[in-house]
Short mmCIF file of C-alpha atoms in Angstrom, two decimals:
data_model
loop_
_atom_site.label_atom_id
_atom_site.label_comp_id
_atom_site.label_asym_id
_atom_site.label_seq_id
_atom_site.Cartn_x
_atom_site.Cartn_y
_atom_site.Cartn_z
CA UNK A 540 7.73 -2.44 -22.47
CA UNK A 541 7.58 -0.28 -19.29
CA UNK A 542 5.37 -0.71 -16.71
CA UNK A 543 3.84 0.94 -13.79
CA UNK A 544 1.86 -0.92 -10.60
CA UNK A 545 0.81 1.82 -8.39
CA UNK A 546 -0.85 1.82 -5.29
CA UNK A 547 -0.77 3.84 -1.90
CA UNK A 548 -1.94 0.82 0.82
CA UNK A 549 0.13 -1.99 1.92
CA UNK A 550 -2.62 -4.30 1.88
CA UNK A 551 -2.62 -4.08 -1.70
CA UNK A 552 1.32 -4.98 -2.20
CA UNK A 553 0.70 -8.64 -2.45
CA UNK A 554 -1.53 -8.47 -5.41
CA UNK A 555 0.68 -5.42 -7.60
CA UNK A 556 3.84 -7.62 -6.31
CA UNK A 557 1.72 -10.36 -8.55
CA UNK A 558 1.05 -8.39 -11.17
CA UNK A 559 4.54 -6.96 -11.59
CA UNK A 560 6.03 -10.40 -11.81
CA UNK A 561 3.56 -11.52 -14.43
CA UNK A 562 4.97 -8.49 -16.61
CA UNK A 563 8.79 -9.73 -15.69
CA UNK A 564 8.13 -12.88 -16.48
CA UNK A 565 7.54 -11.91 -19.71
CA UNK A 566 10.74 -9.99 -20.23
CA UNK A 567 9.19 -6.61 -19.39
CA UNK A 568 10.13 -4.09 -16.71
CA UNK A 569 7.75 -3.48 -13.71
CA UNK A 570 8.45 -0.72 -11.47
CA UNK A 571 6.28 -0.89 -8.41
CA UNK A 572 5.04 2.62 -7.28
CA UNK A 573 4.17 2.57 -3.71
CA UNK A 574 3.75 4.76 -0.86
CA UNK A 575 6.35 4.66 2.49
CA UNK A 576 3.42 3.69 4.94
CA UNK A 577 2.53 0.60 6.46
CA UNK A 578 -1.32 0.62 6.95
CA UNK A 579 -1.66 -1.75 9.67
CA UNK A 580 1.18 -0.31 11.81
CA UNK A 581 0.30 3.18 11.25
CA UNK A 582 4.06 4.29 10.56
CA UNK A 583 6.08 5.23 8.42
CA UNK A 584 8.57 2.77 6.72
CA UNK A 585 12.26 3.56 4.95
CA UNK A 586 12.14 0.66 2.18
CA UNK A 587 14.65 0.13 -0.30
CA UNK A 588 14.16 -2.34 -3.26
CA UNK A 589 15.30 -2.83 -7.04
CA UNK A 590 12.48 -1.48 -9.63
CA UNK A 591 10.30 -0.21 -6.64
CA UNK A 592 9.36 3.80 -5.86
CA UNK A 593 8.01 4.58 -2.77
CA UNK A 594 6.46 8.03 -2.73
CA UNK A 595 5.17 9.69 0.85
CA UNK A 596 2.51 9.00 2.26
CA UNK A 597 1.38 11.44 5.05
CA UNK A 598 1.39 8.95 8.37
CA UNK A 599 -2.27 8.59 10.31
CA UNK A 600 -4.24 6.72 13.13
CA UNK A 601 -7.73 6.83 12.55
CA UNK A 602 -8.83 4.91 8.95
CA UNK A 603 -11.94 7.35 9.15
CA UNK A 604 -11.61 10.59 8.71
CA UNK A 605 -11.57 13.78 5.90
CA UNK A 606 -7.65 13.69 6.85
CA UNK A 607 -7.01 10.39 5.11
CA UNK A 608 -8.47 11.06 2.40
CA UNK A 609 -6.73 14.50 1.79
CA UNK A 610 -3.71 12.99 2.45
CA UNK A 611 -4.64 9.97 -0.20
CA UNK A 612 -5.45 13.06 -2.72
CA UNK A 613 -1.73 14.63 -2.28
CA UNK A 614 -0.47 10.75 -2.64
CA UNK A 615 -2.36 10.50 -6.00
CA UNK A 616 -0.92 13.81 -7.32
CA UNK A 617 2.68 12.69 -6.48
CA UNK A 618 2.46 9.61 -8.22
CA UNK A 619 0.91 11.44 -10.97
CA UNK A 620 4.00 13.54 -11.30
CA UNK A 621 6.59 10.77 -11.07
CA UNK A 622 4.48 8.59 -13.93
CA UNK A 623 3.90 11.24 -15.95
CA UNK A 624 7.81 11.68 -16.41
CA UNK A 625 8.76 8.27 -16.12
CA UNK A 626 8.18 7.14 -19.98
CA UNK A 627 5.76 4.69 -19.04
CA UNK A 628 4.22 2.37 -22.11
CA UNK A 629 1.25 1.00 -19.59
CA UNK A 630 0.31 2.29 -16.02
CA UNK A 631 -1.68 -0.34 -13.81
CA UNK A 632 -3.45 1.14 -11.47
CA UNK A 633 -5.48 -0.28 -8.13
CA UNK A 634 -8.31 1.65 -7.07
CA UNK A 635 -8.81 2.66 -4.16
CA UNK A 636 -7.81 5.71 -4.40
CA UNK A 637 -10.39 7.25 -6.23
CA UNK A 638 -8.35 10.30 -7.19
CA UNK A 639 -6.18 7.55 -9.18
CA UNK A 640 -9.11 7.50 -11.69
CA UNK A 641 -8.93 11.00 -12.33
CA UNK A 642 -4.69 11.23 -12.52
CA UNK A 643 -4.96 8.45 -14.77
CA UNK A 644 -6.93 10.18 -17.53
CA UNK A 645 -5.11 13.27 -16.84
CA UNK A 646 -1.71 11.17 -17.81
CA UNK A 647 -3.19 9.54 -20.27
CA UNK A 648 -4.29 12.73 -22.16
CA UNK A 649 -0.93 14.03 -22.20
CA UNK A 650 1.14 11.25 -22.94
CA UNK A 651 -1.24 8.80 -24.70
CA UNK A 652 0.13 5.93 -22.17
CA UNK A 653 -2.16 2.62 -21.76
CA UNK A 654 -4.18 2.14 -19.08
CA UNK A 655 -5.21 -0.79 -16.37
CA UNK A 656 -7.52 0.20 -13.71
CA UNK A 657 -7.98 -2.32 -11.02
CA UNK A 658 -11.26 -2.54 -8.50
CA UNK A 659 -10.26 -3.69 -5.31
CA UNK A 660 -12.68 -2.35 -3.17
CA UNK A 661 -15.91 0.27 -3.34
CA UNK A 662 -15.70 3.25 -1.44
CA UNK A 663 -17.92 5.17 -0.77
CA UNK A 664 -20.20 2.07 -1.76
CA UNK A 665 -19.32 0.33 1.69
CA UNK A 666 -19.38 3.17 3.77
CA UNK A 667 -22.28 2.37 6.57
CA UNK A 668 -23.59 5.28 5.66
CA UNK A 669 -26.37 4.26 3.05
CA UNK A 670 -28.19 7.85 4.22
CA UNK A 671 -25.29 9.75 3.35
CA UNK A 672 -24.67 8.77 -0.33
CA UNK A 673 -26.53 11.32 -1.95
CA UNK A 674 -24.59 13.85 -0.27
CA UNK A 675 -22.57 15.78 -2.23
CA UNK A 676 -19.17 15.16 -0.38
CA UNK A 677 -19.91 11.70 -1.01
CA UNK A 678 -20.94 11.60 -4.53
CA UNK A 679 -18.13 13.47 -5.38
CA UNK A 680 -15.49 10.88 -3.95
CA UNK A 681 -17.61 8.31 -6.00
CA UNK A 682 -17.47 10.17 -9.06
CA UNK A 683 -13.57 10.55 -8.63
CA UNK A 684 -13.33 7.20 -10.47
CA UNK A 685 -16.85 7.25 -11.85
CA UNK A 686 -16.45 9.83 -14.26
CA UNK A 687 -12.43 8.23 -15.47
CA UNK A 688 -13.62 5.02 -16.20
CA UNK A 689 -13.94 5.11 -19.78
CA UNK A 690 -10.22 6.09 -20.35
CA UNK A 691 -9.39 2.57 -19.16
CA UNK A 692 -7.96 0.05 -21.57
CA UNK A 693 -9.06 -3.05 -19.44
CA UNK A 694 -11.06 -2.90 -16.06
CA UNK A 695 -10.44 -5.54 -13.57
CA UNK A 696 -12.64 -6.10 -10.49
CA UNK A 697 -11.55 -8.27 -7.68
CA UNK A 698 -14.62 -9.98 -7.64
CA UNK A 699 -17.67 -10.34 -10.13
CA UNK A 700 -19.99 -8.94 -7.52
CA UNK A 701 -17.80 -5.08 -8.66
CA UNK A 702 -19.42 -5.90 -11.85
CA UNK A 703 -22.76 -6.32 -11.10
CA UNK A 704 -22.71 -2.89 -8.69
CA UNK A 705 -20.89 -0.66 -11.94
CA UNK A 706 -21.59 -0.10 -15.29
CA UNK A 707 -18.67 -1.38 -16.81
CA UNK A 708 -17.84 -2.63 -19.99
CA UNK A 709 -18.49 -5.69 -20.76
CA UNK A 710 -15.71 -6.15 -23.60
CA UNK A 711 -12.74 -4.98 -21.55
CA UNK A 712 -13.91 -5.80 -18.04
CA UNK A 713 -12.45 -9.27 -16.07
CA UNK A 714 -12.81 -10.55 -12.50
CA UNK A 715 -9.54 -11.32 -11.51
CA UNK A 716 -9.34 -12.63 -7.96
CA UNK A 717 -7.42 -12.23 -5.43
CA UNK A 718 -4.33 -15.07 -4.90
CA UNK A 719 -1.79 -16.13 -2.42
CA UNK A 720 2.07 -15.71 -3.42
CA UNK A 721 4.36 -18.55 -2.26
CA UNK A 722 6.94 -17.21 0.31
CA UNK A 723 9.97 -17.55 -2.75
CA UNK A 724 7.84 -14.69 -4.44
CA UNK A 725 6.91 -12.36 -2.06
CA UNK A 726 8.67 -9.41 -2.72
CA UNK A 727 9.97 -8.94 0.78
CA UNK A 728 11.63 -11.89 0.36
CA UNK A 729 13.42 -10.86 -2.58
CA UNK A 730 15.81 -8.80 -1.50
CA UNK A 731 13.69 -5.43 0.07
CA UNK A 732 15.36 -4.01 3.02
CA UNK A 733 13.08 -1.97 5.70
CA UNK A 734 13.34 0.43 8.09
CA UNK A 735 10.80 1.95 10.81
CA UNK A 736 11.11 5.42 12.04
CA UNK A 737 10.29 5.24 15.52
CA UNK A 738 7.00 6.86 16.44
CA UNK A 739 5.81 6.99 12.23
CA UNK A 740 6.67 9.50 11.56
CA UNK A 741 8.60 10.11 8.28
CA UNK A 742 12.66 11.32 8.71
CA UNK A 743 13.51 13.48 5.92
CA UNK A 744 17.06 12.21 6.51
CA UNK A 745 16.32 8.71 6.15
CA UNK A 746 13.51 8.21 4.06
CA UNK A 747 13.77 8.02 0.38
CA UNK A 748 11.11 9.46 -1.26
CA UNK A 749 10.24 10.95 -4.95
CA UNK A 750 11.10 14.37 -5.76
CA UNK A 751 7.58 15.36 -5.67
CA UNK A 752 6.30 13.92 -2.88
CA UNK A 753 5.00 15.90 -0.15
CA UNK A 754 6.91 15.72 3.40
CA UNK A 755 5.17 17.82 5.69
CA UNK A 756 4.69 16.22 8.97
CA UNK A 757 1.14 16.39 9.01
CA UNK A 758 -0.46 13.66 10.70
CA UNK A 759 -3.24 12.41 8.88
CA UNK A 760 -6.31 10.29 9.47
CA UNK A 761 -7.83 8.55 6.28
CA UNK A 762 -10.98 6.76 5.12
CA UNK A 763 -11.30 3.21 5.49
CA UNK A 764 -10.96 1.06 2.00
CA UNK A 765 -8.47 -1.62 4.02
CA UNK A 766 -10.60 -2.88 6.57
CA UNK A 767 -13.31 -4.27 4.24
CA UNK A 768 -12.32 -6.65 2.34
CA UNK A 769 -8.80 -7.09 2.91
CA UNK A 770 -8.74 -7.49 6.74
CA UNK A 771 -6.02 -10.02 7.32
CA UNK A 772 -3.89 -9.83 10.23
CA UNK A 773 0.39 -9.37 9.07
CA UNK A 774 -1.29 -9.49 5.45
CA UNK A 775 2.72 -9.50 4.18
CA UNK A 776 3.41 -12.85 5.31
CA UNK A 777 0.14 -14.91 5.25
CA UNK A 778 0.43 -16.41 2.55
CA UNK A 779 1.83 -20.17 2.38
CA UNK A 780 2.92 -22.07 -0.52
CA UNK A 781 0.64 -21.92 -3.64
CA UNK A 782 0.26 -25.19 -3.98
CA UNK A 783 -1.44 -26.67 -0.93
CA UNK A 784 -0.40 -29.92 0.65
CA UNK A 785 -2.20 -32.77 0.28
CA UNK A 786 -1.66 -33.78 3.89
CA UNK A 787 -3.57 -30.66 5.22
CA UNK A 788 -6.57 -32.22 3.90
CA UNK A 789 -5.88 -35.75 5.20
CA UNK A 790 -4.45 -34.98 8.51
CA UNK A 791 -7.45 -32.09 9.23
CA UNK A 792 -10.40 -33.31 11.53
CA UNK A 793 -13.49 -32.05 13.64
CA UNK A 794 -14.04 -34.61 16.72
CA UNK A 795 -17.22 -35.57 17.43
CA UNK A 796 -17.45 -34.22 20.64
CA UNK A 797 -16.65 -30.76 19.96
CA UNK A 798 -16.89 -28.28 16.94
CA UNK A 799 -13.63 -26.18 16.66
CA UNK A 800 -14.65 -23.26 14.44
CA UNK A 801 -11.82 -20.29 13.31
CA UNK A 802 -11.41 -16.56 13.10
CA UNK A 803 -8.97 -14.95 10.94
CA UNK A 804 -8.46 -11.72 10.63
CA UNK A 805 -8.82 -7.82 11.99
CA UNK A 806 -11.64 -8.09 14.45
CA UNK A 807 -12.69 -4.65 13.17
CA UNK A 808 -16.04 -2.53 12.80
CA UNK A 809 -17.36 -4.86 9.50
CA UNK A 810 -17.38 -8.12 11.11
CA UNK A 811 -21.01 -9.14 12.20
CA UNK A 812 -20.20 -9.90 15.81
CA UNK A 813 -23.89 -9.99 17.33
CA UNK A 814 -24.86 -12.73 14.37
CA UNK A 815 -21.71 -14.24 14.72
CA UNK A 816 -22.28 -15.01 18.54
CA UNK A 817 -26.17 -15.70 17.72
CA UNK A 818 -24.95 -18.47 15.56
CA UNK A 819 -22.30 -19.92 17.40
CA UNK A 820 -24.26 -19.62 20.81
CA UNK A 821 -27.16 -21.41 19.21
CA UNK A 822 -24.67 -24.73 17.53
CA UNK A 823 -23.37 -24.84 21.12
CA UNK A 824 -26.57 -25.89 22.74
CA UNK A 825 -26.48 -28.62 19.76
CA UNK A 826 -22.79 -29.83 20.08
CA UNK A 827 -20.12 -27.80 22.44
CA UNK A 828 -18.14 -24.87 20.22
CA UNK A 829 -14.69 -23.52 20.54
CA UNK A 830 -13.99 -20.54 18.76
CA UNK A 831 -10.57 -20.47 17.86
CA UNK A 832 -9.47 -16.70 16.98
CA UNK A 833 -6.26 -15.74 15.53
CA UNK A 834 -6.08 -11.82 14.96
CA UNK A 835 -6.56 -8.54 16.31
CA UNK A 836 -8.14 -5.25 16.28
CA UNK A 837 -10.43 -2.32 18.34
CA UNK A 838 -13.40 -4.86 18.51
CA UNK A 839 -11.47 -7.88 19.98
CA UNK A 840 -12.97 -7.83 23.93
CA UNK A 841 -15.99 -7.37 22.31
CA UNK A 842 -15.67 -9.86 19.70
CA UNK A 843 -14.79 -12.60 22.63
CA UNK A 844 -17.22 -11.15 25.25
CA UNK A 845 -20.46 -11.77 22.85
CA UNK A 846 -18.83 -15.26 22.39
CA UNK A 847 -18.65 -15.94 26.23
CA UNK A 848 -21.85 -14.36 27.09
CA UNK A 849 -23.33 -16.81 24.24
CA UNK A 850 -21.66 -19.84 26.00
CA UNK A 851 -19.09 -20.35 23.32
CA UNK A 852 -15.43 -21.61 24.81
CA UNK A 853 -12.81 -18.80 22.83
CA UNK A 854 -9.02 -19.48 22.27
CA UNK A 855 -7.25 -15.94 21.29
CA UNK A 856 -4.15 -16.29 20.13
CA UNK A 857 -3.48 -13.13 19.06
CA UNK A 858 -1.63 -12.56 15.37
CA UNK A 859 -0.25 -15.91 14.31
CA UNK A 860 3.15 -14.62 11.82
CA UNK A 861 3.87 -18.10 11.29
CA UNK A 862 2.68 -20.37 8.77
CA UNK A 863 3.25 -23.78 10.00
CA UNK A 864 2.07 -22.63 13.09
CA UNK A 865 -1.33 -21.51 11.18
CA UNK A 866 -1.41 -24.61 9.75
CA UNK A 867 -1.45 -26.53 12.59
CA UNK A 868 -4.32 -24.42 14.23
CA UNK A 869 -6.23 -24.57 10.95
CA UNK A 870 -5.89 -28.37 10.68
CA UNK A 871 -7.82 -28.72 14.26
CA UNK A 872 -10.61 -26.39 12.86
CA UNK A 873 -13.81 -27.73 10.81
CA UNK A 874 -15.26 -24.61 9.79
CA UNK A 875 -14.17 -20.70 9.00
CA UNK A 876 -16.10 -17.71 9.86
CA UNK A 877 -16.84 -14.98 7.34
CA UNK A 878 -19.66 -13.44 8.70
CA UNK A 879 -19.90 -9.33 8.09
CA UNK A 880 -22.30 -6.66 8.41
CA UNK A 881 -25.15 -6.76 6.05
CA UNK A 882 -24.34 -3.15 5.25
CA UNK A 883 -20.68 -4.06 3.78
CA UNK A 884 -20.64 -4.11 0.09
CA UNK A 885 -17.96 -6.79 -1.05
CA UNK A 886 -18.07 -10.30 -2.84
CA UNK A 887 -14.88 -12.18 -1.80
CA UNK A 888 -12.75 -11.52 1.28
CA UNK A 889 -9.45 -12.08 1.93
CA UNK A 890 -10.11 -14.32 5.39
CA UNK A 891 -12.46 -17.00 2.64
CA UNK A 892 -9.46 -17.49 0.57
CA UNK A 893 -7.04 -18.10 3.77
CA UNK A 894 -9.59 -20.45 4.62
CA UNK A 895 -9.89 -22.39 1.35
CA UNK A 896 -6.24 -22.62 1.15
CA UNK A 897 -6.21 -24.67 4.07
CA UNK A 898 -9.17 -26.38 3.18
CA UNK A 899 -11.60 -25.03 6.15
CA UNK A 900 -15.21 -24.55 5.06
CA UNK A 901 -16.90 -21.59 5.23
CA UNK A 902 -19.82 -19.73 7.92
CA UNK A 903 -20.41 -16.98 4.96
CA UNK A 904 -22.92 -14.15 4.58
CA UNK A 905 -21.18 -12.23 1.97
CA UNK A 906 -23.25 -12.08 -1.31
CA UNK A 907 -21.59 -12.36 -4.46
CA UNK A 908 -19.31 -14.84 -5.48
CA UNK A 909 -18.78 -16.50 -2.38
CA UNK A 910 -22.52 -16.72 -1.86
CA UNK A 911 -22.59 -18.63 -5.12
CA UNK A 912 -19.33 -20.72 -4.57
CA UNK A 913 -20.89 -21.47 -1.26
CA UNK A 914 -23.96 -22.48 -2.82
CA UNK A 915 -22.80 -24.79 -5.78
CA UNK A 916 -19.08 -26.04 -4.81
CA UNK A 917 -20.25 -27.33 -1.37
CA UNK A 918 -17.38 -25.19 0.03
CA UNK A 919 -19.69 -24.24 3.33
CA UNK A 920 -22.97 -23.00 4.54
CA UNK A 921 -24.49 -19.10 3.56
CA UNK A 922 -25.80 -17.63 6.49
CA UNK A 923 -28.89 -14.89 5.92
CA UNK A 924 -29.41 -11.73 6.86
CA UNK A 925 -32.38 -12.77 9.08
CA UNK A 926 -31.02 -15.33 10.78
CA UNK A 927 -31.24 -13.58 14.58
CA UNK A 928 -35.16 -13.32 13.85
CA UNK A 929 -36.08 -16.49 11.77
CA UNK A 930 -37.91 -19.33 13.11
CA UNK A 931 -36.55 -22.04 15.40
CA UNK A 932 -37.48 -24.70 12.54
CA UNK A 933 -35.42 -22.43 10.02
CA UNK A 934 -32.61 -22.16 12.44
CA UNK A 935 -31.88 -25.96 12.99
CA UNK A 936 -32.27 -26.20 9.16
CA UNK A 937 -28.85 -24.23 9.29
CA UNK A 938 -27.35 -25.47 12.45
CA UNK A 939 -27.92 -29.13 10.98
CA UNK A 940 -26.15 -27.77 7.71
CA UNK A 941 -23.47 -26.40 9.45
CA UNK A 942 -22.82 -29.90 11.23
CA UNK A 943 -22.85 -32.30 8.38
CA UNK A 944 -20.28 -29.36 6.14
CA UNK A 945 -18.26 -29.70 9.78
CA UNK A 946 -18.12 -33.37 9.47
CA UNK A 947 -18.05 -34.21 5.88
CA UNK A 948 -14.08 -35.20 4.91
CA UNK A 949 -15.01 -34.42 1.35
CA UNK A 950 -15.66 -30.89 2.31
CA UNK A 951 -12.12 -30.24 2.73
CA UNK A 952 -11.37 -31.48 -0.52
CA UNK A 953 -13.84 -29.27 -2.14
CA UNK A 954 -12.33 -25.86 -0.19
CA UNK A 955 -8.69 -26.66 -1.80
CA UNK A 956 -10.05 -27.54 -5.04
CA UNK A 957 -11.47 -24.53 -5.53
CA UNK A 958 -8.66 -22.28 -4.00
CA UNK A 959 -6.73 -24.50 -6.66
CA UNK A 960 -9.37 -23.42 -9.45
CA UNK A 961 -9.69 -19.78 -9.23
CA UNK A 962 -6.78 -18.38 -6.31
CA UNK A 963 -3.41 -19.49 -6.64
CA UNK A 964 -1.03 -17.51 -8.87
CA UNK A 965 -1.17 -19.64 -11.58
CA UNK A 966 -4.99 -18.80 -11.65
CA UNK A 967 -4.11 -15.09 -11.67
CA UNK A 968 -1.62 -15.11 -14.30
CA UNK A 969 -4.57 -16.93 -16.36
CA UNK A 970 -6.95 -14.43 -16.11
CA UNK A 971 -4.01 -11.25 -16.80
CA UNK A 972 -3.00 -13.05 -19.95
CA UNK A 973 -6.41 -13.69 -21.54
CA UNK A 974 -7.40 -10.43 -20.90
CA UNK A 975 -4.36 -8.91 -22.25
CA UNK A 976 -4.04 -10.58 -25.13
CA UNK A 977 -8.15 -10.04 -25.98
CA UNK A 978 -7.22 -6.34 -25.25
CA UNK A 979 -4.02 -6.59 -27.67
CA UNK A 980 -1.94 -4.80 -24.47
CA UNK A 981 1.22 -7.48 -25.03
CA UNK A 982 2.28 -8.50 -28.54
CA UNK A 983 1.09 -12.14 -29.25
CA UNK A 984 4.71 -13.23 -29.07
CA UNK A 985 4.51 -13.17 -25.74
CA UNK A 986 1.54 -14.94 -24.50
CA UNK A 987 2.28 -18.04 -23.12
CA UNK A 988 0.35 -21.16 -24.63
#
């Protein structure tokens, strides 16, 4: 069988690298169908690899704007083209884009191919715009995969929260979460070679692109599905070895005298900074806090400004590439923060399973599943949307929470455990071949036992 992964954002490239290997594994061929742009670097990229396509993606700064999206819209069409011709037996594809919805049923129509659509994140559903969304602009984006649903043979969602916010079906629709690939399967380490164009923008010379993709020079800006829920900083190689050493559990520790709490991540527009500083500012006056921060992004002086102004001791170090070197600053740290506006409409983020792979407990306020893993693994302490306005009483109740998760050893345990459970690859590949074989998309010879 052939297959098809497609999606247009580098932050997705971890999870369709997973998926494509799942399919090889299995003796079938997976051709990745990406675009030429990195998201996080804003430029364009010459990238060469065997059983990948990388189609043009118009380059942009800003993540919102009309621009981006436009330029997403041409990006859809390409790879639209390219699949249509490519004699494809199943097409995969992750969503966002929106517009993939639509070229999907369009393709399917024609050629009669099987389709996976994939829910990563919900745009415009996490736009802070809640006034907007009966506008027409925006119902329209929404209804770009609204309206293509049903031609899917199996729905995933990233998270079960999706599930509860769409009407889905229930007989062909799985959560299949997010996992971390171990550095000998990460594709980059498999044999692709890259190239930057200096400045981003894409050399017609140079960069290999499909027939049909567009390479005007436009510079475009684009809408923001990245910097939700998949706001890791150098996403590409964060991820350590699937199966988590025991020593990071026994070797981790939280002195009594201080509380040494961690940021990963894009310090970006959907982290809660005033609550996060409200919080932290108010556990100092308990027991001294260091925030230890290891990312970047357009809200960084802020981010560390509310945290000195609350009294809270801050350690940036910037983006951390290196995973023992993340390890070792993890291992010093008794709690994680994943704290994000009340407006932002995901269940899981990428930062909570960084966390949980190193066994850090969580400060969440996402709703969803992490609320609920939060609630009943004793993985860390939920955090309300009141909490700058609740009582003092209610308040300690929390900061006295947050203190026993910080120095209870089993906690630790509980965090990898349940990355173990539901996040490594082994998990994922689980969840694809259940579904798959319920939805009679691989022959029963080859499902694994």
């Amino acid at each position: 069988m052939k297959v098809a992964i497609v999606t247009h954002s580098s932050t997705f490239e971890d999870r369709a690298e997973a998926v494509a290997q799942f399919f090889e594994e299995k003796g079938h061929t997976a051709v990745r169908v990406f675009s030429d742009f990195d998201h996080h670097g804003k430029r364009t990229v010459q990238r060469e690899a065997e059983n990948h396509v990388y189609i043009h993606l118009r380059p942009y700064t800003r993540n919102l704007s009309l621009t981006r999206l436009m330029a997403i819209r041409r990006f859809a069409l390409d790879a639209g083209a390219y699949l249509e011709s490519g004699g494809f037996d199943l097409i995969y594809f992750m969503i966002p884009a929106n517009s993939f919805a639509a070229e999907a049923e369009r393709i399917r129509r024609k050629t009669g191919v099987r389709v996976i659509f994939d829910l990563i994140d919900l745009w415009p559903e996490s736009l802070p715009l809640r006034a907007a969304a009966h506008l027409t602009p925006i119902r329209r984006w929404r209804n770009l995969r609204d309206h293509h649903l049903g031609c899917a043979d199996v729905i995933f969602t990233e998270c079960g929260f999706y599930r509860e916010q769409l009407d889905l079906p229930e007989n062909r629709t799985y959560t299949l979460y997010w996992c971390k690939l171990s550095g000998d399967n990460k594709y980059r380490a498999s044999g692709e070679r890259i190239r930057t164009d200096p400045g981003g923008a894409p050399n017609p010379e140079k960069t290999a692109v499909h027939d049909n993709a567009t390479r005007d020079n436009v510079a475009r800006d684009n809408i923001a599905h990245d910097n939700v829920a998949h706001d890791n900083i150098a996403h590409d190689v964060i991820a350590h070895d699937a199966v988590v050493d025991d020593a990071v559990v026994r070797k981790s520790s939280c002195p009594e005298q201080s509380l040494r709490i961690a940021y990963i991540g894009a310090i970006n527009n959907i982290i809660d900074i005033p609550r996060i500083a409200y919080l932290l500012g108010a556990l100092n006056r308990r027991r001294k806090v260091i925030a230890d921060i290891i990312g970047e992004g357009e809200h960084r002086d802020d981010f560390i400004r509310e945290l000195r102004n609350s009294g809270v001791e801050t350690v940036c170090r910037g983006a951390v590439y290196e995973e023992d070197r993340k390890a070792e600053i993890l291992s010093r740290c008794c709690l994680g923060i994943n704290v994000m506006r009340t407006d932002v409409h995901v269940g899981l983020s990428m930062k909570s399973i960084d966390y949980l792979s190193y066994g850090v407990p969580l400060i969440n306020s996402i709703k969803g599943d992490l609320w609920e893993f939060a609630s009943t693994c004793g993985i860390g302490v939920n955090i309300p949307d009141n909490l700058m306005t609740m009582t003092e009483e209610d308040l300690n109740l929390i900061l006295d929470r947050l203190i026993a998760v910080a120095e209870d050893p089993q906690a630790r345990r509980k965090c990898v455990d349940l990355y173990r459970r539901n996040f490594t690859q082994e998990a994922f590949n689980r969840t694809l071949e259940r579904a798959l074989e319920e939805q009679k998309l691989l022959p029963r010879s080859s499902i694994i036992a």
